[in-house]
């Protein structure tokens, strides 16, 4: 890859798998003890005194310096140096003033707060009403920048004042949000009341009560708090003397054993929610991540790649979305590129105990030949996998990742992934990574998940293969963070620090991958609150239509007649569970304090009558549908009485999980 600065952007150069050249200024084989030539100026090298602090390595088998990282980078450059095909330029656009913030607001689903549709900003009132104080501050900051830019450009359409937008939102709630309030947000004056005064489920978004609990927590606690906004936690920690003592978590010391405390209403994983709710989760995660970076003083800028011509068929160097599109014609419903799956299977087929697996490269000429042969024969099914040696398969896997036209971590968020290393504490680094994973496109996220799971399986055999967490992170970081150095030239020392930082981020992603695919409860609660408020608005709209049609009385009477049988059919403290795919299709379940979702599924599966039971326990799940959520797949340890109190209007259905 190469890059050059221009007046309008930064040009990076990606390469087709069977072609390309080394990055400008890179010299193959430049590694020496304590030195490595990787700057664009051949005459500059990392000083001999530059070293990576290895104290307190978390690996029990060895303490490794950065040698594996530089060796992997050298292998990458040598592979590219042997290829000579045409390079494809990837232009990363540097946005004009206000353009970045405008794009951010669109991504956050708040584009109707500015521009020609700004008069319809009432549509965002519900969304804004669910934001925490720090999230609101992040939105206000971006709106202010956009409005100032629009005024400078003398745009003709209406330009609302940011204060008017939030005043409108606060007036709708019957209270004013002053800047002197603590950095938390109340759901209402009575925490268990909705805005219209009626009793409703309690949504936790960071109340004063929880703030006091947060202040009493010891920062050394390894529990990850998913109930309170990460940015709110950071704001409170930043203001406390204890928080200042805990700063500086980015070094290479023992990784904490972070864990998620059990949530009685169930842990929500990515993939558990319906698409309409995931869209809300995405918007909230973007705002939350921005708020977190704002609080911690780290710049958050989404890069934007200008569309370029890429390969429209093949295996290597093909956009991920296009690759999946052609794969789904072969295997309907597949979410991971077939070549990616096959390469991992090929590596595992031999044994994961091979010493130096992933670290030792395949033979370059052989890998190049295999790459070309795969392009020609993979989809025809005529490729002979028996000829592929394990180290060659590992090299092909890494090549696939590097040769994606845009990085697996995406152009938009790659820099944000890199900047995770600059956050003060490890817990905040983990929180940021959690939000970034949520923000990745589904295809990228699913492929990353399969990769991280595979890397963990390699690490599980570290006694034999000598590939510890640190080793694997050092080797894989250059492959995932290949598109680095956006926007500025780096000197040797900062490039060295970047290498160490990305290796550390890679280590986090492998170590905490199970935590990273969890949707924080405070975000799920914000989604629930949005749905509740939207339902109220819909009911008001329907009521108005009924009045206009002069049918209100008849409709209400009809609804009462419909409700009466249901009320008698399902007594208080009992839920009706449907299971259309099982032999027992419906059952009334008495709620108890200890009843879990897994208990209900087991009860249905034990009822074998009529049809032969074809579904197993691991194939079916209990779903929460409707009420204040679109659809949510419940984990086995969800306590049903607690969840029922949170969403009393939901329906409960047992069915297979959608693939």
Coordinates of N, CA, C and O in Angstrom, one line a residue, residues 284-429:
X284 N -28.1 5.1 18.4 CA -27.7 5.3 19.8 C -26.3 5.0 20.1 O -25.6 5.7 20.8
X285 N -25.8 3.9 19.5 CA -24.4 3.5 19.7 C -23.4 4.6 19.1 O -22.4 4.9 19.7
X286 N -23.8 5.1 17.9 CA -23.0 6.2 17.3 C -22.9 7.4 18.2 O -21.9 8.0 18.4
X287 N -24.1 7.8 18.7 CA -24.1 9.0 19.6 C -23.4 8.7 20.9 O -22.6 9.6 21.4
X288 N -23.6 7.5 21.4 CA -22.9 7.2 22.7 C -21.4 7.1 22.5 O -20.6 7.7 23.4
X289 N -20.9 6.5 21.4 CA -19.5 6.5 21.2 C -18.9 7.9 21.1 O -17.8 8.2 21.6
X290 N -19.6 8.8 20.3 CA -19.1 10.1 20.1 C -19.1 10.9 21.5 O -18.1 11.6 21.8
X291 N -20.1 10.7 22.3 CA -20.2 11.3 23.6 C -19.0 10.8 24.5 O -18.4 11.6 25.2
X292 N -18.7 9.5 24.4 CA -17.6 8.9 25.2 C -16.3 9.5 24.8 O -15.5 10.0 25.6
X293 N -16.1 9.6 23.5 CA -14.8 10.2 23.0 C -14.7 11.7 23.3 O -13.7 12.2 23.7
X294 N -15.9 12.4 23.3 CA -15.9 13.8 23.7 C -15.5 14.0 25.1 O -14.7 14.8 25.5
X295 N -16.1 13.2 26.0 CA -15.8 13.3 27.4 C -14.3 13.0 27.7 O -13.7 13.7 28.6
X296 N -13.8 12.1 27.0 CA -12.4 11.6 27.2 C -11.4 12.4 26.4 O -10.2 12.2 26.5
X297 N -11.8 13.4 25.7 CA -10.9 14.3 25.0 C -10.2 13.7 23.8 O -9.2 14.1 23.4
X298 N -10.9 12.6 23.2 CA -10.3 12.0 22.0 C -11.2 12.4 20.8 O -12.4 12.3 20.8
X299 N -10.5 12.8 19.7 CA -11.2 13.2 18.5 C -11.9 12.0 17.9 O -11.2 11.0 17.7
X300 N -13.1 12.2 17.5 CA -13.8 11.1 16.8 C -14.2 11.6 15.4 O -15.1 12.5 15.3
X301 N -13.6 11.1 14.4 CA -13.9 11.5 13.0 C -14.1 10.3 12.2 O -13.2 9.4 12.1
X302 N -15.2 10.2 11.5 CA -15.5 9.1 10.6 C -14.8 9.5 9.2 O -15.1 10.5 8.7
X303 N -14.0 8.6 8.7 CA -13.4 8.7 7.4 C -14.4 8.4 6.4 O -15.4 7.6 6.6
X304 N -14.2 8.9 5.2 CA -15.2 8.6 4.1 C -14.4 8.2 2.9 O -13.5 9.0 2.4
X305 N -14.6 7.0 2.3 CA -13.8 6.6 1.1 C -14.6 7.0 -0.1 O -15.8 6.7 -0.2
X306 N -14.0 7.6 -1.1 CA -14.6 7.9 -2.3 C -14.8 6.6 -3.1 O -13.9 5.8 -3.1
X307 N -15.9 6.4 -3.7 CA -16.2 5.2 -4.4 C -15.2 5.0 -5.6 O -14.9 5.9 -6.3
X308 N -14.6 3.8 -5.7 CA -13.7 3.5 -6.7 C -14.1 2.2 -7.4 O -14.9 1.5 -6.9
X309 N -13.5 2.0 -8.6 CA -13.8 0.8 -9.4 C -13.1 -0.3 -8.7 O -11.9 -0.3 -8.5
X310 N -13.8 -1.4 -8.4 CA -13.2 -2.6 -7.8 C -13.6 -3.8 -8.7 O -14.4 -3.7 -9.6
X311 N -13.0 -4.9 -8.3 CA -13.3 -6.2 -9.0 C -14.8 -6.5 -8.7 O -15.3 -6.3 -7.6
X312 N -15.5 -7.0 -9.7 CA -16.9 -7.4 -9.6 C -17.1 -8.9 -9.5 O -18.2 -9.3 -9.5
X313 N -16.0 -9.6 -9.5 CA -16.1 -11.1 -9.3 C -14.8 -11.6 -8.9 O -13.8 -10.9 -8.9
X314 N -14.8 -12.9 -8.4 CA -13.6 -13.5 -7.9 C -13.6 -13.7 -6.4 O -14.7 -13.7 -5.8
X315 N -12.4 -13.8 -5.8 CA -12.3 -14.1 -4.4 C -11.6 -13.1 -3.6 O -12.0 -12.6 -2.6
X316 N -10.4 -12.7 -4.1 CA -9.5 -11.8 -3.4 C -9.6 -10.4 -4.0 O -9.7 -10.3 -5.2
X317 N -9.7 -9.4 -3.2 CA -9.8 -8.0 -3.7 C -11.2 -7.7 -4.1 O -11.4 -6.7 -4.8
X318 N -12.2 -8.5 -3.7 CA -13.6 -8.2 -4.0 C -14.3 -7.6 -2.8 O -14.1 -8.1 -1.7
X319 N -15.1 -6.6 -3.0 CA -15.9 -6.0 -1.8 C -16.6 -7.1 -1.1 O -17.2 -8.0 -1.7
X320 N -16.7 -7.0 0.2 CA -17.3 -8.0 1.1 C -18.7 -8.2 0.7 O -19.2 -9.4 0.6
X321 N -19.5 -7.1 0.5 CA -20.9 -7.3 0.2 C -21.1 -8.0 -1.1 O -22.0 -8.8 -1.3
X322 N -20.3 -7.7 -2.1 CA -20.4 -8.3 -3.4 C -20.0 -9.8 -3.4 O -20.7 -10.6 -4.0
X323 N -19.0 -10.1 -2.6 CA -18.6 -11.5 -2.4 C -19.7 -12.3 -1.8 O -20.0 -13.4 -2.2
X324 N -20.4 -11.8 -0.8 CA -21.5 -12.5 -0.1 C -22.7 -12.6 -1.1 O -23.3 -13.6 -1.1
X325 N -22.9 -11.6 -1.9 CA -23.9 -11.7 -2.9 C -23.8 -12.9 -3.8 O -24.7 -13.6 -4.1
X326 N -22.5 -13.0 -4.3 CA -22.3 -14.2 -5.2 C -22.2 -15.5 -4.5 O -22.6 -16.5 -5.0
X327 N -21.8 -15.5 -3.2 CA -21.8 -16.7 -2.4 C -23.2 -17.2 -2.1 O -23.5 -18.4 -2.0
X328 N -24.1 -16.2 -1.9 CA -25.5 -16.6 -1.5 C -26.2 -17.2 -2.7 O -27.2 -17.9 -2.5
X329 N -25.7 -17.1 -3.9 CA -26.3 -17.8 -5.0 C -25.9 -19.2 -5.0 O -26.6 -20.1 -5.4
X330 N -24.7 -19.5 -4.3 CA -24.3 -20.9 -4.2 C -24.9 -21.5 -2.9 O -25.4 -22.7 -2.9
X331 N -24.8 -20.8 -1.8 CA -25.3 -21.2 -0.5 C -26.3 -20.2 0.0 O -25.8 -19.2 0.7
X332 N -27.6 -20.3 -0.2 CA -28.5 -19.3 0.3 C -28.4 -19.0 1.8 O -28.3 -20.0 2.5
X333 N -28.4 -17.8 2.2 CA -28.4 -17.4 3.6 C -27.1 -17.3 4.2 O -27.0 -17.0 5.4
X334 N -26.0 -17.7 3.5 CA -24.7 -17.6 4.1 C -24.3 -16.2 4.4 O -24.6 -15.3 3.7
X335 N -23.7 -16.0 5.6 CA -23.3 -14.7 6.1 C -21.8 -14.5 6.1 O -21.4 -13.3 6.3
X336 N -21.1 -15.5 5.9 CA -19.6 -15.4 5.9 C -19.1 -15.9 4.5 O -19.6 -16.9 4.0
X337 N -18.2 -15.1 3.9 CA -17.6 -15.6 2.6 C -17.2 -17.0 2.6 O -16.5 -17.5 3.5
X338 N -17.6 -17.8 1.6 CA -17.3 -19.2 1.5 C -15.8 -19.5 1.5 O -15.4 -20.4 2.2
X339 N -15.0 -18.7 0.8 CA -13.6 -18.9 0.8 C -13.0 -18.7 2.2 O -12.1 -19.4 2.6
X340 N -13.5 -17.7 2.9 CA -13.1 -17.4 4.3 C -13.3 -18.6 5.2 O -12.5 -19.1 5.9
X341 N -14.5 -19.2 5.1 CA -14.9 -20.3 5.9 C -14.0 -21.5 5.5 O -13.5 -22.3 6.4
X342 N -13.8 -21.7 4.2 CA -13.0 -22.9 3.8 C -11.5 -22.8 4.2 O -10.9 -23.8 4.6
X343 N -11.0 -21.6 4.1 CA -9.6 -21.4 4.5 C -9.4 -21.8 6.0 O -8.4 -22.4 6.4
X344 N -10.3 -21.3 6.8 CA -10.3 -21.6 8.3 C -10.4 -23.1 8.5 O -9.7 -23.7 9.3
X345 N -11.4 -23.7 7.8 CA -11.6 -25.2 7.9 C -10.3 -25.9 7.5 O -9.9 -26.9 8.1
X346 N -9.7 -25.5 6.4 CA -8.4 -26.1 5.9 C -7.3 -26.0 7.0 O -6.6 -27.0 7.2
X347 N -7.2 -24.9 7.6 CA -6.1 -24.7 8.7 C -6.4 -25.7 9.8 O -5.5 -26.3 10.4
X348 N -7.7 -25.8 10.2 CA -8.1 -26.6 11.4 C -8.1 -28.1 11.1 O -8.0 -28.9 12.0
X349 N -8.2 -28.4 9.8 CA -8.3 -29.8 9.4 C -7.0 -30.6 9.8 O -7.1 -31.7 10.2
X350 N -5.8 -29.9 9.7 CA -4.6 -30.6 10.0 C -4.5 -30.7 11.6 O -4.8 -31.8 12.1
X351 N -4.2 -29.6 12.2 CA -4.2 -29.5 13.7 C -3.9 -28.1 14.0 O -3.1 -27.5 13.3
X352 N -4.4 -27.7 15.1 CA -4.1 -26.3 15.6 C -2.9 -26.3 16.5 O -2.5 -25.3 17.1
X353 N -2.2 -27.5 16.6 CA -1.1 -27.6 17.5 C 0.3 -27.3 16.8 O 1.3 -27.4 17.4
X354 N 0.2 -27.0 15.5 CA 1.4 -26.8 14.7 C 2.2 -25.6 15.3 O 1.6 -24.5 15.4
X355 N 3.4 -25.7 15.6 CA 4.2 -24.6 16.2 C 4.3 -23.5 15.2 O 4.6 -23.7 14.0
X356 N 4.1 -22.3 15.7 CA 4.2 -21.1 14.8 C 3.1 -20.9 13.9 O 3.2 -20.1 12.9
X357 N 1.9 -21.5 14.1 CA 0.8 -21.3 13.3 C 0.4 -19.9 13.2 O 0.3 -19.2 14.3
X358 N 0.1 -19.4 12.0 CA -0.2 -18.0 11.7 C 1.1 -17.1 11.7 O 1.1 -16.1 11.0
X359 N 2.1 -17.4 12.5 CA 3.3 -16.6 12.5 C 4.3 -17.0 11.4 O 4.8 -16.1 10.8
X360 N 4.4 -18.3 11.1 CA 5.3 -18.7 10.1 C 4.6 -18.6 8.7 O 3.6 -19.2 8.5
X361 N 5.2 -17.8 7.8 CA 4.5 -17.6 6.5 C 4.6 -18.8 5.6 O 5.5 -19.6 5.7
X362 N 3.7 -18.9 4.7 CA 3.8 -19.9 3.6 C 4.9 -19.5 2.6 O 5.4 -18.3 2.7
X363 N 5.2 -20.4 1.7 CA 6.2 -20.0 0.6 C 5.5 -19.0 -0.3 O 4.5 -19.3 -0.9
X364 N 6.1 -17.9 -0.5 CA 5.5 -16.8 -1.3 C 5.1 -17.2 -2.7 O 4.0 -16.9 -3.1
X365 N 6.0 -17.9 -3.4 CA 5.6 -18.2 -4.8 C 4.5 -19.2 -4.8 O 3.6 -19.2 -5.7
X366 N 4.5 -20.1 -3.8 CA 3.4 -21.1 -3.8 C 2.1 -20.5 -3.4 O 1.1 -20.8 -4.0
X367 N 2.1 -19.5 -2.5 CA 0.9 -18.8 -2.1 C 0.3 -18.1 -3.3 O -0.9 -18.1 -3.5
X368 N 1.2 -17.4 -4.0 CA 0.7 -16.7 -5.2 C 0.1 -17.6 -6.2 O -1.0 -17.3 -6.8
X369 N 0.7 -18.8 -6.4 CA 0.1 -19.8 -7.4 C -1.2 -20.3 -6.9 O -2.1 -20.4 -7.7
X370 N -1.3 -20.6 -5.6 CA -2.6 -21.1 -5.0 C -3.7 -20.0 -5.2 O -4.8 -20.3 -5.4
X371 N -3.3 -18.8 -4.9 CA -4.2 -17.7 -5.1 C -4.8 -17.6 -6.5 O -6.1 -17.5 -6.6
X372 N -4.0 -17.7 -7.4 CA -4.4 -17.7 -8.8 C -5.3 -18.9 -9.2 O -6.3 -18.8 -9.9
X373 N -4.9 -20.0 -8.7 CA -5.6 -21.3 -8.9 C -7.0 -21.2 -8.3 O -8.0 -21.7 -8.8
X374 N -7.1 -20.7 -7.1 CA -8.4 -20.5 -6.4 C -9.3 -19.6 -7.1 O -10.5 -19.9 -7.2
X375 N -8.8 -18.5 -7.6 CA -9.6 -17.6 -8.4 C -10.3 -18.3 -9.6 O -11.4 -18.1 -9.9
X376 N -9.5 -19.3 -10.2 CA -10.0 -19.9 -11.4 C -10.9 -21.1 -11.1 O -11.9 -21.4 -11.8
X377 N -10.7 -21.8 -10.0 CA -11.3 -23.1 -9.7 C -12.2 -23.2 -8.5 O -12.9 -24.2 -8.4
X378 N -12.2 -22.3 -7.6 CA -12.9 -22.4 -6.3 C -14.4 -22.6 -6.6 O -15.0 -23.6 -6.0
X379 N -15.0 -21.7 -7.3 CA -16.5 -21.8 -7.5 C -16.9 -23.0 -8.4 O -18.0 -23.5 -8.4
X380 N -15.9 -23.4 -9.2 CA -16.2 -24.6 -10.1 C -16.2 -25.9 -9.3 O -16.6 -27.0 -9.7
X381 N -15.5 -25.8 -8.1 CA -15.4 -27.0 -7.2 C -14.3 -28.0 -7.7 O -14.3 -29.2 -7.3
X382 N -13.4 -27.5 -8.5 CA -12.3 -28.4 -9.0 C -11.0 -28.1 -8.4 O -10.0 -28.7 -8.7
X383 N -11.0 -27.2 -7.4 CA -9.7 -26.9 -6.7 C -9.3 -28.1 -5.8 O -10.2 -28.6 -5.0
X384 N -8.1 -28.5 -5.9 CA -7.6 -29.6 -5.0 C -7.0 -29.1 -3.7 O -5.9 -28.6 -3.7
X385 N -7.8 -29.2 -2.7 CA -7.3 -28.7 -1.4 C -6.3 -29.5 -0.7 O -5.6 -29.1 0.2
X386 N -6.1 -30.8 -1.2 CA -5.0 -31.6 -0.6 C -3.6 -31.1 -0.9 O -2.7 -31.4 -0.2
X387 N -3.5 -30.2 -1.9 CA -2.2 -29.6 -2.2 C -1.9 -28.4 -1.4 O -0.8 -27.8 -1.5
X388 N -2.8 -28.0 -0.5 CA -2.6 -26.7 0.3 C -2.0 -27.1 1.6 O -2.7 -27.8 2.5
X389 N -0.8 -26.6 1.9 CA -0.2 -26.8 3.2 C -0.7 -25.9 4.2 O -1.2 -24.8 3.9
X390 N -0.6 -26.2 5.5 CA -1.3 -25.4 6.5 C -0.8 -24.0 6.6 O -1.6 -23.1 6.7
X391 N 0.5 -23.8 6.5 CA 1.0 -22.4 6.6 C 0.6 -21.6 5.4 O 0.4 -20.4 5.5
X392 N 0.5 -22.3 4.2 CA 0.0 -21.6 3.0 C -1.4 -21.2 3.2 O -1.8 -20.1 2.8
X393 N -2.2 -22.0 3.8 CA -3.7 -21.7 4.0 C -3.8 -20.5 5.0 O -4.6 -19.6 4.8
X394 N -2.9 -20.5 6.0 CA -2.9 -19.3 6.9 C -2.5 -18.0 6.2 O -3.1 -17.0 6.5
X395 N -1.5 -18.1 5.3 CA -1.1 -17.0 4.6 C -2.2 -16.5 3.6 O -2.4 -15.3 3.5
X396 N -2.9 -17.4 3.0 CA -4.1 -17.1 2.2 C -5.2 -16.4 3.0 O -5.8 -15.4 2.5
X397 N -5.4 -16.9 4.2 CA -6.4 -16.3 5.0 C -6.1 -14.8 5.3 O -6.9 -13.9 5.2
X398 N -4.8 -14.5 5.7 CA -4.4 -13.2 6.0 C -4.4 -12.3 4.7 O -4.7 -11.1 4.8
X399 N -4.1 -12.9 3.6 CA -4.1 -12.2 2.3 C -5.5 -11.8 2.0 O -5.7 -10.6 1.5
X400 N -6.5 -12.6 2.2 CA -7.9 -12.3 2.0 C -8.3 -11.1 2.7 O -8.9 -10.2 2.2
X401 N -7.9 -11.0 4.0 CA -8.3 -9.9 4.9 C -7.6 -8.6 4.4 O -8.2 -7.6 4.2
X402 N -6.3 -8.7 4.0 CA -5.6 -7.5 3.6 C -6.1 -7.0 2.3 O -6.0 -5.8 2.0
X403 N -6.5 -7.9 1.4 CA -6.8 -7.5 0.0 C -8.3 -7.0 -0.2 O -8.7 -6.7 -1.3
X404 N -9.0 -7.0 0.9 CA -10.4 -6.4 0.8 C -10.2 -5.0 0.3 O -9.3 -4.2 0.8
X405 N -11.0 -4.5 -0.6 CA -10.8 -3.1 -1.2 C -10.9 -2.1 -0.1 O -10.3 -1.0 -0.2
X406 N -11.8 -2.4 0.9 CA -11.8 -1.5 2.1 C -11.6 -2.4 3.3 O -12.0 -3.6 3.3
X407 N -11.0 -1.9 4.4 CA -10.6 -2.7 5.5 C -11.8 -3.4 6.2 O -12.9 -2.9 6.1
X408 N -11.5 -4.5 6.8 CA -12.6 -5.3 7.5 C -13.2 -4.4 8.6 O -14.4 -4.5 8.8
X409 N -12.4 -3.6 9.2 CA -12.9 -2.7 10.3 C -13.5 -1.4 9.7 O -13.9 -0.5 10.4
X410 N -13.6 -1.3 8.3 CA -14.2 -0.2 7.5 C -13.3 1.1 7.6 O -12.7 1.4 8.6
X411 N -13.4 1.8 6.5 CA -12.7 3.0 6.4 C -13.3 4.0 7.4 O -12.5 4.8 8.0
X412 N -14.6 4.0 7.5 CA -15.3 4.9 8.4 C -14.8 4.8 9.9 O -14.6 5.9 10.5
X413 N -14.5 3.6 10.4 CA -14.3 3.4 11.8 C -12.9 2.9 12.1 O -12.5 2.7 13.3
X414 N -12.0 2.7 11.1 CA -10.7 2.2 11.4 C -9.9 3.1 12.3 O -9.3 2.6 13.3
X415 N -9.9 4.4 12.1 CA -9.2 5.3 12.9 C -9.7 5.3 14.3 O -9.0 5.4 15.3
X416 N -11.1 5.2 14.5 CA -11.7 5.1 15.8 C -11.2 3.8 16.5 O -11.0 3.8 17.8
X417 N -11.1 2.7 15.8 CA -10.6 1.5 16.4 C -9.1 1.7 16.9 O -8.7 1.3 18.0
X418 N -8.3 2.4 16.0 CA -6.9 2.7 16.4 C -6.9 3.6 17.6 O -6.0 3.4 18.5
X419 N -7.8 4.6 17.7 CA -7.7 5.5 18.8 C -8.2 5.0 20.1 O -8.0 5.6 21.2
X420 N -8.7 3.8 20.1 CA -9.1 3.1 21.4 C -7.9 3.0 22.3 O -8.0 3.2 23.5
X421 N -6.7 2.8 21.8 CA -5.5 2.7 22.6 C -5.2 4.0 23.4 O -4.5 3.9 24.4
X422 N -5.8 5.1 23.0 CA -5.5 6.4 23.6 C -6.5 6.7 24.8 O -6.3 7.7 25.5
X423 N -7.5 5.9 25.0 CA -8.4 6.1 26.1 C -7.8 5.7 27.4 O -7.0 4.8 27.5
X424 N -8.2 6.5 28.5 CA -7.4 6.4 29.8 C -7.4 5.0 30.4 O -6.4 4.6 31.0
X425 N -8.6 4.3 30.5 CA -8.6 3.1 31.2 C -9.0 1.9 30.3 O -9.6 2.1 29.3
X426 N -8.6 0.7 30.8 CA -8.9 -0.5 30.0 C -10.5 -0.7 29.9 O -11.0 -1.1 28.9
X427 N -11.2 -0.3 30.9 CA -12.6 -0.5 30.9 C -13.2 0.4 29.8 O -14.1 0.0 29.1
X428 N -12.7 1.6 29.7 CA -13.2 2.6 28.7 C -12.8 2.1 27.3 O -13.6 2.3 26.3
X429 N -11.6 1.5 27.2 CA -11.2 0.9 25.9 C -12.2 -0.2 25.5 O -12.6 -0.3 24.3

